[in-house]
Coordinates of C-alpha atoms and ligand atoms in Angstrom, one line a residue:
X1 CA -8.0 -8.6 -12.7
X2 CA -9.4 -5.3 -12.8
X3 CA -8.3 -2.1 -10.5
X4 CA -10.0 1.0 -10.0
X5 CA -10.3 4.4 -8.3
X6 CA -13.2 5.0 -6.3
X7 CA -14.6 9.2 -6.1
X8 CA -16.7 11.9 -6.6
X9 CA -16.0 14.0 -8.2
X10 CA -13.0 11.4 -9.6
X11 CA -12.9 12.8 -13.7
X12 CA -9.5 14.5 -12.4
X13 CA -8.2 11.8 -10.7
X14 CA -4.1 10.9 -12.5
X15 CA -4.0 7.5 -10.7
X16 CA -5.2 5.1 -13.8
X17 CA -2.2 7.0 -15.8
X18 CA 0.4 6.5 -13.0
X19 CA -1.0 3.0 -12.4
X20 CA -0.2 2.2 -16.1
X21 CA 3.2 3.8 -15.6
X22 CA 4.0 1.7 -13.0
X23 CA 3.2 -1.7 -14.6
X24 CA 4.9 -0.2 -18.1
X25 CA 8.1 -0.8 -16.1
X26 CA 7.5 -4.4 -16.9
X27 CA 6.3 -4.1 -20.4
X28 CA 2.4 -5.1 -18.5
X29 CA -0.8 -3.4 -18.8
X30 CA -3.6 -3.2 -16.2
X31 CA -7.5 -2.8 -16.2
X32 CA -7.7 0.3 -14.0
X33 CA -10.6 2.9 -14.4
X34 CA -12.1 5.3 -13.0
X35 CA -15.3 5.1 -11.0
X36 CA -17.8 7.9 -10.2
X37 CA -19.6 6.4 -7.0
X38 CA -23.0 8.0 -6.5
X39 CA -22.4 9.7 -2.9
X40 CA -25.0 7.8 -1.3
X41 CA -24.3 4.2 -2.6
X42 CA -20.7 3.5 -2.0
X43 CA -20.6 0.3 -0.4
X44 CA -23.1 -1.0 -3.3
X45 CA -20.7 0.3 -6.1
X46 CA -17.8 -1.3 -4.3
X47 CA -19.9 -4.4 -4.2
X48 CA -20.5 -4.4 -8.4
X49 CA -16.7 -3.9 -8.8
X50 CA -15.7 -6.6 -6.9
X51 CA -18.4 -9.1 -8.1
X52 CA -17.1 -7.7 -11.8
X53 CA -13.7 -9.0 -11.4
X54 CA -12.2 -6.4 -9.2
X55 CA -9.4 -6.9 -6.4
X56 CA -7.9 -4.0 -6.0
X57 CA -8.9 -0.1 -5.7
X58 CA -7.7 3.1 -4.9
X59 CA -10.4 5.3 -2.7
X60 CA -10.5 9.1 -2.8
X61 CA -12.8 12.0 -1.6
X62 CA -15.2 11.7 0.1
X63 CA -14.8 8.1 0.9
X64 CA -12.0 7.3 2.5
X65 CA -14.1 7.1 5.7
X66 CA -16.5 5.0 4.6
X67 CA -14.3 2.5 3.0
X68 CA -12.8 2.0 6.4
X69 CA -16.5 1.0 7.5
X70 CA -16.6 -1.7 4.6
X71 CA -13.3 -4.0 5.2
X72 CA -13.3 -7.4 6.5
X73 CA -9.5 -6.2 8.0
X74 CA -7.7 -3.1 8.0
X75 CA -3.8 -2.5 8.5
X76 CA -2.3 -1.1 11.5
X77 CA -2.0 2.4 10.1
X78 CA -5.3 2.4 8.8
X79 CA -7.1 1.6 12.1
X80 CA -5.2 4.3 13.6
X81 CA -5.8 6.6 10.7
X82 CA -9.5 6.1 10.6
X83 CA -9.5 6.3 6.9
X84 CA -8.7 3.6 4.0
X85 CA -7.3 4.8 0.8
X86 CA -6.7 1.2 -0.5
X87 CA -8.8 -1.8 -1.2
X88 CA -7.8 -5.5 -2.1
X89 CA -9.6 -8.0 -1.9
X90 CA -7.9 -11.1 0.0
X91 CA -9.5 -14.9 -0.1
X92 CA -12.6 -13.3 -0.6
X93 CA -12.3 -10.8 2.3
X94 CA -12.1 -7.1 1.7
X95 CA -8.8 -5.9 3.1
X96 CA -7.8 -2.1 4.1
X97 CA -4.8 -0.1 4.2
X98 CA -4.0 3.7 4.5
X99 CA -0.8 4.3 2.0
X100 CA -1.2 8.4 2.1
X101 CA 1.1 8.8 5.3
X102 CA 3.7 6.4 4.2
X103 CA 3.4 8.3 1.0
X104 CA 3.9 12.0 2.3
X105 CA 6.7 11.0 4.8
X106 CA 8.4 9.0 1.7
X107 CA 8.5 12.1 -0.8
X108 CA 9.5 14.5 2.1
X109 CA 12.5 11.4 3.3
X110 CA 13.8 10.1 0.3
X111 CA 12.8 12.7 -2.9
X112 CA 13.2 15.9 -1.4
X113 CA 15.6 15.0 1.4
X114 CA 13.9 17.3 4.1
X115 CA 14.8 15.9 7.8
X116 CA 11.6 15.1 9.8
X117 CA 13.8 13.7 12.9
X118 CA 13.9 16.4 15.6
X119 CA 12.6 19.1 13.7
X120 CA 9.4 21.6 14.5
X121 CA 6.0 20.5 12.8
X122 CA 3.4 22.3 12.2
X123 CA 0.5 21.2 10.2
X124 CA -2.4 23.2 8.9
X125 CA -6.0 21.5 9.1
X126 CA -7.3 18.9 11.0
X127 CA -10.0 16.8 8.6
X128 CA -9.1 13.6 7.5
X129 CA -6.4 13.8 5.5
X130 CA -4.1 14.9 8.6
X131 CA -5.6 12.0 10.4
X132 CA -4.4 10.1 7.6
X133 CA -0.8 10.8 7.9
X134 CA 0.3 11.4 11.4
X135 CA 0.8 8.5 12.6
X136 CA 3.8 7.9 10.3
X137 CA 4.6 11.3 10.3
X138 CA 5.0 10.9 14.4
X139 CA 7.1 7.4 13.4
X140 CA 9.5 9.4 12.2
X141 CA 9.9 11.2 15.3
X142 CA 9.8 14.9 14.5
X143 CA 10.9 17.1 18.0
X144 CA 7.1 18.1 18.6
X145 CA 3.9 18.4 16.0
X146 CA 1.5 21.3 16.2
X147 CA -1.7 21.0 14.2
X148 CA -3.7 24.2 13.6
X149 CA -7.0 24.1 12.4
X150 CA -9.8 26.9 11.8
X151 CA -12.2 24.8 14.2
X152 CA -9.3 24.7 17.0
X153 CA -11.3 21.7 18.2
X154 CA -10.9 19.3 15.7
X155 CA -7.3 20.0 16.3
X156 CA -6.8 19.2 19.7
X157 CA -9.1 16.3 19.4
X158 CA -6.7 15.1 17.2
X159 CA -3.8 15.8 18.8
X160 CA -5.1 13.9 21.5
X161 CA -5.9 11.0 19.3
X162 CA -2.4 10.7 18.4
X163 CA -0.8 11.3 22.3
X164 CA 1.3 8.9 23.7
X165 CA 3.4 8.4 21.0
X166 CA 6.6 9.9 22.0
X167 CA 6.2 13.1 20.3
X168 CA 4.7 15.9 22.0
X169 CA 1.7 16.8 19.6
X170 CA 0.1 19.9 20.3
X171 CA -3.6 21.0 18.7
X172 CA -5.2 24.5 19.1
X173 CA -6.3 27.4 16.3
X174 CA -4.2 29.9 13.7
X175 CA -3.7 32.1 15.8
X176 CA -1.0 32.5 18.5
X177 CA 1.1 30.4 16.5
X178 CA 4.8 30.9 17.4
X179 CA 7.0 30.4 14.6
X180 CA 9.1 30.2 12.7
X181 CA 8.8 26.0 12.1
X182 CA 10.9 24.1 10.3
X183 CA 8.4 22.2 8.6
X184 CA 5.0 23.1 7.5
X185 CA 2.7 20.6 5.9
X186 CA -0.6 22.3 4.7
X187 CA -3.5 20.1 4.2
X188 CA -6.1 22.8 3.9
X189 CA -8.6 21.4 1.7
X190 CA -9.6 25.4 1.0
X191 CA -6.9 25.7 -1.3
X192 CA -8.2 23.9 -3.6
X193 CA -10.8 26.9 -4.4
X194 CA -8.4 29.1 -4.4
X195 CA -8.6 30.7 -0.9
X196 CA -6.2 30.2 2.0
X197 CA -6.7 30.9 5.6
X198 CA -5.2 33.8 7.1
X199 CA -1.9 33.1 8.7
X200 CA 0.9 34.7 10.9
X201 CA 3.5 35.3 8.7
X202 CA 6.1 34.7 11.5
X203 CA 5.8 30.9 11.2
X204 CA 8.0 30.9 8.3
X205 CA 11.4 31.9 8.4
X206 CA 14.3 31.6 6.3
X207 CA 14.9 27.7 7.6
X208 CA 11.3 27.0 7.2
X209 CA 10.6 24.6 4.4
X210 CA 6.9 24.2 3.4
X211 CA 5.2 20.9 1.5
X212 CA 1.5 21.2 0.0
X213 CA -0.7 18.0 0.4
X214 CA -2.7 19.2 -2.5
X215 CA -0.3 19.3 -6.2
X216 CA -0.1 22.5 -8.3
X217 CA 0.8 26.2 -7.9
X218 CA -1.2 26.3 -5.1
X219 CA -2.0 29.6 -2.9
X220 CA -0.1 28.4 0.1
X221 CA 3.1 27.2 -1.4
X222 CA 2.9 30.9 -3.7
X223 CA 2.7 32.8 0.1
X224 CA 5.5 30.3 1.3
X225 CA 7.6 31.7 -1.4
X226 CA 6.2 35.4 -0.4
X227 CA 7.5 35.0 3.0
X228 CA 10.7 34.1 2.4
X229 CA 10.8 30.4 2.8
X230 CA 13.8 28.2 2.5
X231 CA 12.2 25.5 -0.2
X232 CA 8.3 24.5 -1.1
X233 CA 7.2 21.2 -2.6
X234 CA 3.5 20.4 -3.7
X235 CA 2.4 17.0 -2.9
X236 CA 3.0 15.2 -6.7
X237 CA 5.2 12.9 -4.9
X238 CA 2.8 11.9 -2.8
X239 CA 0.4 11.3 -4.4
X240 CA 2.7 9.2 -7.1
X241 CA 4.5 7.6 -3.6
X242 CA 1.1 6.7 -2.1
X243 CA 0.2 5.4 -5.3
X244 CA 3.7 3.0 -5.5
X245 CA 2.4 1.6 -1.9
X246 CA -0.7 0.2 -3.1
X247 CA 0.6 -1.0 -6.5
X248 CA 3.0 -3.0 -4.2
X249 CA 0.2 -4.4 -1.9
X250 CA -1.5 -5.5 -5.5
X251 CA 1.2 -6.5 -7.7
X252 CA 4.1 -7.7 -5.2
X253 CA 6.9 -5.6 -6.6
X254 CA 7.6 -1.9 -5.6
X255 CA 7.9 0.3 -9.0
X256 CA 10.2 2.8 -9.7
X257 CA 8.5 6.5 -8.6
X258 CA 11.2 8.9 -9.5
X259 CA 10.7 8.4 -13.2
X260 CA 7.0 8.9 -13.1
X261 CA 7.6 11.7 -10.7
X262 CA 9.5 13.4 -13.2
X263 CA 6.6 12.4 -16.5
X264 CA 4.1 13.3 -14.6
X265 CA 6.1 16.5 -13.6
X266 CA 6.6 17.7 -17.2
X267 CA 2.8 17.4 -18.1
Ligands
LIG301 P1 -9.7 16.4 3.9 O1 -9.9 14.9 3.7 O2 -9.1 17.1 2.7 O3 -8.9 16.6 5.2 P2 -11.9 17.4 5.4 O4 -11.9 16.2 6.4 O5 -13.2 17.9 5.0 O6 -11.1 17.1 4.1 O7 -11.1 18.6 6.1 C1 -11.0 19.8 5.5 C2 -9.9 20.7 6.2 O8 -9.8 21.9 5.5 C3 -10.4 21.0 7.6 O9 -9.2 21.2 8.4 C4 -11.1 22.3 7.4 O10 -11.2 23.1 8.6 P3 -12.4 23.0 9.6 O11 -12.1 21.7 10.4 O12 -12.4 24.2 10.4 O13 -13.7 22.8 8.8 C5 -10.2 23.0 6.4 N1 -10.9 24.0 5.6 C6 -11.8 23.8 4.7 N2 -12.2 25.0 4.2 C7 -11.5 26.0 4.9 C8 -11.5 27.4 4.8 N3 -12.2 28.1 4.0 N4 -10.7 28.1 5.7 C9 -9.9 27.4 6.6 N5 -9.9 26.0 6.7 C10 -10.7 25.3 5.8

């Protein structure tokens, strides 16, 4: 049985080492590699791994999109997410799932212990990994979610998206943004070069807490701290949460994620 990681670039990708941290906790090993996929030849290079003896990968940028395309099925929260992050391959039919939502709303629940119920959201971009996790970030029933994006379009296209769900979600631009929130989720892909967009400083305030999809020192969490926030959290514990979701749709057994949190942490 082989697994594997689908991306490009995907050299940086820490999912084969949490994957074999995971099935350590039962004294197994697993197959699971890394694959670069040429950008335009997914579907082919998911087609090689799976007649090689593959049944189950991860899928990262920029092909979570496409991967939804390829499935024979999809889960609930992938259809609605547009995107699939996981692959297994099910009597001979390519199943789907989107574990990145379940992931984020997981870590922020249960590891940090930041309420979502009734509080403020707002969330900053509106690409594909915010598509990705609001529908069970609206599960958990926040008071209202604002999603602010550069191209205030792509925002309230979303939030329209995701109406009707019993959460008032609001879309628009950066500015005019009236703060402070209690939560703010930023899943700018811009920070990972470095650069952040330009934001009121009066959406944080001394309640706020902020969470960083992306995992590292990152620019926004270091101007969270700057202004005062009440606690910041990168996204490791998504990523290794997300990661515990499809290793349960593979393996049948959920693993333990706060001891690799905390490996993974020290490194
Ligand atoms: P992802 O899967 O990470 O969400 P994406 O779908 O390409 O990737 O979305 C990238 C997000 O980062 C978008 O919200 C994008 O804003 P636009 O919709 O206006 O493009 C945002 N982003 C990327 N570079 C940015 C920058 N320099 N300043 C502000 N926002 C940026």
């Amino acid at each position: 049985m082989r697994f594997a990681v689908f991306g490009n670039p995907v050299a940086h990708s820490r999912s084969p080492e949490i994957h074999q941290a995971f099935a350590a906790q039962r004294g197994e090993q697993i197959d699971y590699q890394r694959i670069l996929s040429p950008l335009e030849d997914f579907a082919g290079c998911v087609k090689s791994f799976l007649a090689d003896g593959g049944v189950g990968a991860n899928v990262t940028l920029p092909f979570k999109e496409q991967a939804w395309q390829l499935c024979d099925s999809l889960s609930e929260r992938a259809r609605h997410a547009g995107a699939v992050n996981t692959l297994a391959l099910q009597g001979g039919k390519l199943f789907g799932d989107n574990t990145d939502g379940v992931g984020l709303v997981t870590d922020i629940r249960d590891n940090l212990r930041w309420p979502l119920r009734d509080q403020h959201i707002l969330i900053l971009g509106a690409g594909g990994a915010v598509r990705g996790v609001l529908g069970p970030l609206l599960a958990e029933q926040p008071a209202q979610v604002r999603i602010a994006n550069r191209t205030a379009e792509k925002a309230r296209d979303l939030s329209l998206m995701f109406a009707g769900r019993g959460v008032p979600v609001f879309g628009g631009g950066f500015d005019k943004l009236a703060g402070p929130y209690d939560l703010i989720i930023n899943a700018v892909s811009a920070g990972l070069d470095g650069s952040m967009p330009e934001l009121p400083a009066s959406i944080v305030g001394r309640q706020t807490r902020c969470y960083d999809m992306i995992y590292g020192d990152t620019p926004f969490l270091r101007w969270a701290k700057q202004q005062g926030a009440a606690a910041a959290a990168d996204g490791l514990g998504m990523l290794i949460e997300q990661a515990a979701e499809s290793f349960a749709l593979w393996h049948g057994w959920r693993p333990d994620t706060a001891s690799v949190i905390a490996d993974l942490r020290k490194t």
